[in-house]
Tab-separated table of C-alpha atoms and ligand atoms in Angstrom:
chain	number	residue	atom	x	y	z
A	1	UNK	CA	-123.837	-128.209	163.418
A	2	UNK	CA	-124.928	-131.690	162.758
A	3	UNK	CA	-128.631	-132.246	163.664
A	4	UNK	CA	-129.262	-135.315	166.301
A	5	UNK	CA	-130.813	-138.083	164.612
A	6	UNK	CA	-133.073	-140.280	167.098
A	7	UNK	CA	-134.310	-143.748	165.734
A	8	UNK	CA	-136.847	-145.678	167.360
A	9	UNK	CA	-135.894	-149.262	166.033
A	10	UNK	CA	-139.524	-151.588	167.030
A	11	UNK	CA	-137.542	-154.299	166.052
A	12	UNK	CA	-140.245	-157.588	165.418
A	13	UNK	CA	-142.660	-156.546	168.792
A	14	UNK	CA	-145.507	-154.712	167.454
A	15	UNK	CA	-148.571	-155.789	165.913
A	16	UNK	CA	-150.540	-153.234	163.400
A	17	UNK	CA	-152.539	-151.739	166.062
A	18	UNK	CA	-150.430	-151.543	168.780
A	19	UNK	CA	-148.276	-149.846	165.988
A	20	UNK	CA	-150.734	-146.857	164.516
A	21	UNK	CA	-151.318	-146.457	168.418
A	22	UNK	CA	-148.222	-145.981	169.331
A	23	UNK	CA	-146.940	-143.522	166.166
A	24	UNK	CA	-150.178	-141.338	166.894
A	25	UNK	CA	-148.795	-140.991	170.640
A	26	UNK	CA	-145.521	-140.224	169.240
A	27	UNK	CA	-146.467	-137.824	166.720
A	28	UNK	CA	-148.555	-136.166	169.661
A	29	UNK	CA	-145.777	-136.078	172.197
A	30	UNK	CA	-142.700	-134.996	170.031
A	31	UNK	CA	-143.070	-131.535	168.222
A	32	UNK	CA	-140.781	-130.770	165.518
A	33	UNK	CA	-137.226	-129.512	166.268
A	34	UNK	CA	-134.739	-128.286	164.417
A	35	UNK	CA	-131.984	-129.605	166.503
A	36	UNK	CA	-133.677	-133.149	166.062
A	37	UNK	CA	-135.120	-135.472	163.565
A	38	UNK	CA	-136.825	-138.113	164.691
A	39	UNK	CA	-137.425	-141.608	163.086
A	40	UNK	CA	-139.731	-144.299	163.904
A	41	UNK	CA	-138.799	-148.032	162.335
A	42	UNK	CA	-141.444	-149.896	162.329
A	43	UNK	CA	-141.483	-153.790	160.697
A	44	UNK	CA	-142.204	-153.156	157.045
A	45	UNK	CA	-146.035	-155.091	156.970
A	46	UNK	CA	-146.700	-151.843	159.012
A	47	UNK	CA	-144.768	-148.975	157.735
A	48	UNK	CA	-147.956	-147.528	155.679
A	49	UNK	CA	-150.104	-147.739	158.470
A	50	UNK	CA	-147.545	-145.897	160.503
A	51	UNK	CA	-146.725	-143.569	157.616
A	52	UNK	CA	-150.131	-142.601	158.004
A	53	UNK	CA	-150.465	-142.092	161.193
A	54	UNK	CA	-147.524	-139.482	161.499
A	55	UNK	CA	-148.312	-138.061	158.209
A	56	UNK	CA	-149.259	-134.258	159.598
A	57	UNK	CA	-146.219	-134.476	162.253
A	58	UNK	CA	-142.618	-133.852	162.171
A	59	UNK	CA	-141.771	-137.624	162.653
A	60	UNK	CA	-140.023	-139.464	159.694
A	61	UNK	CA	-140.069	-143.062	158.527
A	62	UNK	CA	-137.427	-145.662	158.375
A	63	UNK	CA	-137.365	-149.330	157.799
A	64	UNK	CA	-135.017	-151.987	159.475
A	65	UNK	CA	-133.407	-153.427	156.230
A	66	UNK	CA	-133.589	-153.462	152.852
A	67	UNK	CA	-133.051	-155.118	149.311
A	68	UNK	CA	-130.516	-153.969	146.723
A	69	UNK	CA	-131.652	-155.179	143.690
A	70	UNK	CA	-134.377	-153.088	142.146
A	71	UNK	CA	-137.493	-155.807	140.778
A	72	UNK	CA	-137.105	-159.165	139.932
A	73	UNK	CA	-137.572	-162.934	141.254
A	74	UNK	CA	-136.316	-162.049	144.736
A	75	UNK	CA	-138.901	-163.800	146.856
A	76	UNK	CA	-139.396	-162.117	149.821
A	77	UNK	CA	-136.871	-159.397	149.160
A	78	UNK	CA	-137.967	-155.689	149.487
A	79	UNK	CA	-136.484	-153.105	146.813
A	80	UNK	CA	-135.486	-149.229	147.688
A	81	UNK	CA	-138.318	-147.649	145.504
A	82	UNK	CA	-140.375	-149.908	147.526
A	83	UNK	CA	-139.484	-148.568	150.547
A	84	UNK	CA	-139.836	-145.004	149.227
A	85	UNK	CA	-143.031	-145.604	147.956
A	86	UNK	CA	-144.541	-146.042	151.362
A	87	UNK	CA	-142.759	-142.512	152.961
A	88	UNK	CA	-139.619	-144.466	153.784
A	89	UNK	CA	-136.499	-142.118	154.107
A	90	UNK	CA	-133.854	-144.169	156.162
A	91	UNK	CA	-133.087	-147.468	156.247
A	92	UNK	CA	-131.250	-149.886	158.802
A	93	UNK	CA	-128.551	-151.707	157.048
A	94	UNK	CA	-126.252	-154.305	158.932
A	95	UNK	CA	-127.828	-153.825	162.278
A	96	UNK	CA	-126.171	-156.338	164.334
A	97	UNK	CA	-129.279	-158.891	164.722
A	98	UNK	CA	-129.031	-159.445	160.708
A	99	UNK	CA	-125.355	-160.284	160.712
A	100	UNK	CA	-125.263	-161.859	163.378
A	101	UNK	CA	-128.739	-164.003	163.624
A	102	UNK	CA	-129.194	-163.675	159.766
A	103	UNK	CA	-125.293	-164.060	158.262
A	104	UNK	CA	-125.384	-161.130	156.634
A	105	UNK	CA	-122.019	-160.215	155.585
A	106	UNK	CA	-120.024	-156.744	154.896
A	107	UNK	CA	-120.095	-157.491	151.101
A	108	UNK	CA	-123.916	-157.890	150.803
A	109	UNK	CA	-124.321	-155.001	153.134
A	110	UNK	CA	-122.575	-152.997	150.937
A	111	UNK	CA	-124.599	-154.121	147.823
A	112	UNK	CA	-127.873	-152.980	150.424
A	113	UNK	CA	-125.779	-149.226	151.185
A	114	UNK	CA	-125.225	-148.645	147.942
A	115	UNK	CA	-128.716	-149.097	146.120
A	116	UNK	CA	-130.553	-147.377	149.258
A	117	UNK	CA	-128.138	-144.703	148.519
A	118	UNK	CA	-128.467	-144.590	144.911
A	119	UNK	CA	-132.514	-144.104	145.263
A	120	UNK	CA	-132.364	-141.678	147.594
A	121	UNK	CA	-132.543	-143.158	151.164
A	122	UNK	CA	-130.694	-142.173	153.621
A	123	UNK	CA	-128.626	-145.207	155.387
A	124	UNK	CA	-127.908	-146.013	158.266
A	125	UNK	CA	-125.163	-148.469	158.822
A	126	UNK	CA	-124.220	-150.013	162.077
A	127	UNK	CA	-121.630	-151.318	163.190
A	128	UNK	CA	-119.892	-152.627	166.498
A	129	UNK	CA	-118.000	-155.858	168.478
A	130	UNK	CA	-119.438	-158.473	170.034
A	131	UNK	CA	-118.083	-158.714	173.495
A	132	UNK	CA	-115.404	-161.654	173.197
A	133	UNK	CA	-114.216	-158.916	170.739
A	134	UNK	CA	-113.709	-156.400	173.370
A	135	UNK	CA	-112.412	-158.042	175.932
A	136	UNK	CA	-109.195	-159.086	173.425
A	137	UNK	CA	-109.218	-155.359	172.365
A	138	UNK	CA	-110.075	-155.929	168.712
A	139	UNK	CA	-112.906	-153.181	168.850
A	140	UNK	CA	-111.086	-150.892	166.394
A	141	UNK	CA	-110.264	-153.532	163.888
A	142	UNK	CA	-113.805	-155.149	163.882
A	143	UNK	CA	-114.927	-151.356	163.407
A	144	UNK	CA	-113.037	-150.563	161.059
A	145	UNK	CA	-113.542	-154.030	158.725
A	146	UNK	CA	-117.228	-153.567	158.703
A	147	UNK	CA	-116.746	-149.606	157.826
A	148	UNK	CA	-114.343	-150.818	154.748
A	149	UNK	CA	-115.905	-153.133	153.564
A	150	UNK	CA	-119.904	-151.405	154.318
A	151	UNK	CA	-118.605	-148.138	152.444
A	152	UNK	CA	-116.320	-149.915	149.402
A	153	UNK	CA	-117.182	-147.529	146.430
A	154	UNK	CA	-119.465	-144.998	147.712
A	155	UNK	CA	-118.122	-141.984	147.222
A	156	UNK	CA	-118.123	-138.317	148.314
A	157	UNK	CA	-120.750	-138.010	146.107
A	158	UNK	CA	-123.363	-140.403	147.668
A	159	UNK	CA	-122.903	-139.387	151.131
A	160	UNK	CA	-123.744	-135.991	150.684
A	161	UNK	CA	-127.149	-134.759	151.428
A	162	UNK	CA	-127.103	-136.366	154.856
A	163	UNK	CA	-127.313	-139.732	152.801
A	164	UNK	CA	-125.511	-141.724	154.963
A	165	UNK	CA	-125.469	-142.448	159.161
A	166	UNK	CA	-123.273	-144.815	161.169
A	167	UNK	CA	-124.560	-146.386	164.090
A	168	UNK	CA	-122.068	-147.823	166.634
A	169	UNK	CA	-123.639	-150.489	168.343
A	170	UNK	CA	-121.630	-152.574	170.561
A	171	UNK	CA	-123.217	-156.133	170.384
A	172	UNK	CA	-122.506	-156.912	173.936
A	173	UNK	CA	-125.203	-153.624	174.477
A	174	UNK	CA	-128.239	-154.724	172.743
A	175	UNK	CA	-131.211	-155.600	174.541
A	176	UNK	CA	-128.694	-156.469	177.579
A	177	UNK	CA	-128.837	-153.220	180.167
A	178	UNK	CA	-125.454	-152.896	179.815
A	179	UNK	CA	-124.626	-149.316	178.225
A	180	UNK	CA	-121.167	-148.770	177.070
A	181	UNK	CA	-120.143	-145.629	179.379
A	182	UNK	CA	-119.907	-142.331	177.116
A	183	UNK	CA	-116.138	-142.701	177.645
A	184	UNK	CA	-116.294	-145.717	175.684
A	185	UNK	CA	-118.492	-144.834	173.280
A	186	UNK	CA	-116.694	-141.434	172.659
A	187	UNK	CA	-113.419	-143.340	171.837
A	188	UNK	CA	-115.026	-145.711	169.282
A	189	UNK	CA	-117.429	-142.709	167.564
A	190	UNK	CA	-113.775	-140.499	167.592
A	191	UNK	CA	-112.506	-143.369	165.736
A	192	UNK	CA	-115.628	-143.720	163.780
A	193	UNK	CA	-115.333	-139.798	162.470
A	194	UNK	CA	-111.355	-140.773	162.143
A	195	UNK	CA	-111.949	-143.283	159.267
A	196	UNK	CA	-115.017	-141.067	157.603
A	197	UNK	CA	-112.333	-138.381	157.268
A	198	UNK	CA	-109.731	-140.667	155.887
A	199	UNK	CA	-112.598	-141.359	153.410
A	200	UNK	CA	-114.476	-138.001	152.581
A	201	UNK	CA	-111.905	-135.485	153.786
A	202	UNK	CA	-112.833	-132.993	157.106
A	203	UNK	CA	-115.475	-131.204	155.853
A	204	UNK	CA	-118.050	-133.991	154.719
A	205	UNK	CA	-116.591	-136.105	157.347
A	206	UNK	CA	-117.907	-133.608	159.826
A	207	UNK	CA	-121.191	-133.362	158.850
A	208	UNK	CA	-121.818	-137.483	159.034
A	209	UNK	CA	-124.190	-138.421	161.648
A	210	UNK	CA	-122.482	-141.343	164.003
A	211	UNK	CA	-125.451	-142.528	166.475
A	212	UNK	CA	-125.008	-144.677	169.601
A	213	UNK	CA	-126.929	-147.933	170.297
A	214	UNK	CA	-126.958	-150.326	173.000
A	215	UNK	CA	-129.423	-150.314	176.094
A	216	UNK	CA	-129.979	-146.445	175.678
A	217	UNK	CA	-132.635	-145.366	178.126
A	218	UNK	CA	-133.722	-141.703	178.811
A	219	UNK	CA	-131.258	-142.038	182.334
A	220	UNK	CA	-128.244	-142.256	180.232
A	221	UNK	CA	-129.195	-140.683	177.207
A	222	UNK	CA	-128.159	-136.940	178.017
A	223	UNK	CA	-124.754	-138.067	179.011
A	224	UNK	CA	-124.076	-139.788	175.530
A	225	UNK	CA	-125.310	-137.284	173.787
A	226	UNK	CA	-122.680	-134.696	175.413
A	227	UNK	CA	-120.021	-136.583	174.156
A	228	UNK	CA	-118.416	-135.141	171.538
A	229	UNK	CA	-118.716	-137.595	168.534
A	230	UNK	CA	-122.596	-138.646	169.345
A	231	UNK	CA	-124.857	-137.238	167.169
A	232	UNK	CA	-127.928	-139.271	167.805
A	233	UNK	CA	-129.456	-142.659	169.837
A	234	UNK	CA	-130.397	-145.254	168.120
A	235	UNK	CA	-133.306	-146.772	170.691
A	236	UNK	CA	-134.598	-150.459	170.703
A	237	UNK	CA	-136.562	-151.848	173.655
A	238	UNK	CA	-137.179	-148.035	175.610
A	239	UNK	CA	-138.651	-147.065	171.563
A	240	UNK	CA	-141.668	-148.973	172.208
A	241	UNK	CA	-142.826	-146.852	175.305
A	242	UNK	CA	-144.381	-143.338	173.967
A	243	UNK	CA	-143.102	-141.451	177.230
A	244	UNK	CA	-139.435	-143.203	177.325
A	245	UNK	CA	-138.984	-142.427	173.739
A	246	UNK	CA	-140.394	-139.076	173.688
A	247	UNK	CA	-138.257	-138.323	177.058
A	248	UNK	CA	-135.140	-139.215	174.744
A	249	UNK	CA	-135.794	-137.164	172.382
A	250	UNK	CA	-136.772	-134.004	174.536
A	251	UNK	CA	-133.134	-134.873	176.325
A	252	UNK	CA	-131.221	-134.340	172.754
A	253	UNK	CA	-133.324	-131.184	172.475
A	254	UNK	CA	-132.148	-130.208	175.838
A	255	UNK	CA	-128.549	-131.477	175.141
A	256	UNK	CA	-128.280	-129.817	172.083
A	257	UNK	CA	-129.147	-126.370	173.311
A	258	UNK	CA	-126.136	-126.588	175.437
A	259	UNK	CA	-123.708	-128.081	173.147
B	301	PGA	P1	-131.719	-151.816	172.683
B	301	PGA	O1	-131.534	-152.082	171.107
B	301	PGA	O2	-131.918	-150.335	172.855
B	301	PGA	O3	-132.938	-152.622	173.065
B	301	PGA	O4	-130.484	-152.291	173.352
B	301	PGA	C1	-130.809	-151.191	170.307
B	301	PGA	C2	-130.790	-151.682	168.880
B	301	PGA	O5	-130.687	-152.895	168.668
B	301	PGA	O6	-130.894	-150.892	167.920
């Protein structure tokens, strides 16, 4: 019922060229799906470039954050219709590395969901503890904090449409090789979907994407993917290797027929 959503987040590694190279292998190496959508999140000097080079494929654009005011003196600062303007259609908001190496908090993150939202972006929020966090079980709490306050006053309304994505992304996961096991992830994605419904009710609250992240490789990414709750993979370091990435994605495919 819900389509997997699998994000290729390039972080700050590639350059322009190594970019438009990489997208063109992508776009040859992952036909469209309808079980999938694929996303490719490049840094935003090179989002055009890659728009361009995945324009005649089934690969979408995203970018890794965004601005929520809409023009103005905000040196620096990159608006939503910006964003769209390039081919954008989702954008990272609250991924761990900006609250946690930038200071972004849950009340400017909200500001960033909302205005993405409001233009027409889809969002995808992420959330998830750092590991001194886990180990005094406070997962659930720290979860559900940034879900509060990331989601204060949008509505029903603005997460229809597929609008809006969680990401769970345990912080001790990133970039470290250390997966949380689909057990684990299961329980925090079935608590995820818990507080969505609480929100939106059953029946919108079923049809919200909630993607894992964390050290996802194409060994272990059939086996989160059969969990229950996980409805996509959002990929960092094995993104930025065309046959990793476009192994990942042909697992969902694979995964998805079953499910
Ligand atoms: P990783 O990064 O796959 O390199 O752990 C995931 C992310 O930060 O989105």
């Amino acid at each position: 019922m819900r389509e997997y959503l699998i994000a290729g987040n390039w972080k700050m590694n590639l350059g322009r060229t190594e970019s438009v190279y990489l997208a063109r292998e992508l776009a040859d190496k992952i036909p469209a799906n309808d079980a999938v959508e694929t996303v490719l999140i490049p840094t935003f000097v090179h989002l055009d470039a890659v728009h361009q080079a995945i324009a005649s494929s089934a690969l979408k654009l995203g970018a890794q954050d965004v601005y929520y005011e809409k023009k103005g003196a905000f040196t620096g600062e990159i608006s939503p219709a910006m964003l769209k303007e390039v081919g954008v259609q989702f954008v990272l908001v609250g991924h761990s590395e900006r609250r946690h190496i930038l200071g972004e908090t849950d009340a400017l993150l909200n500001q960033k969901t909302r205005a993405a939202i409001a233009e027409g972006l889809s969002v995808v929020l992420c959330v998830g503890e750092t590991l001194p966090e886990r180990q005094s079980h406070q997962t659930n709490e720290v979860v559900a904090r940034q879900l509060a306050g990331g989601l204060a006053k949008v509505d029903s309304d603005m997460v229809q449409l597929r609008r809006l994505v969680i990401a769970y992304e345990p912080v001790w996961a990133i970039g470290t090789g250390l997966t949380a096991t689909p057990q684990q992830a299961q329980a925090v994605h079935s608590f995820i979907r818990q507080r969505l419904t609480d929100l939106y009710g059953t029946s919108l609250a079923r049809t919200i994407r909630i993607q894992y992240g964390g050290s996802v490789r194409k060994a272990n990414a059939a086996d989160l993917l059969a969990e229950a709750d996980i409805d996509g993979l959002l990929v960092g370091g094995a993104s930025l290797a065309a046959d990793e990435f476009a192994d990942i994605v042909r697992a969902a495919e694979q995964v998805k027929g079953k499910k």
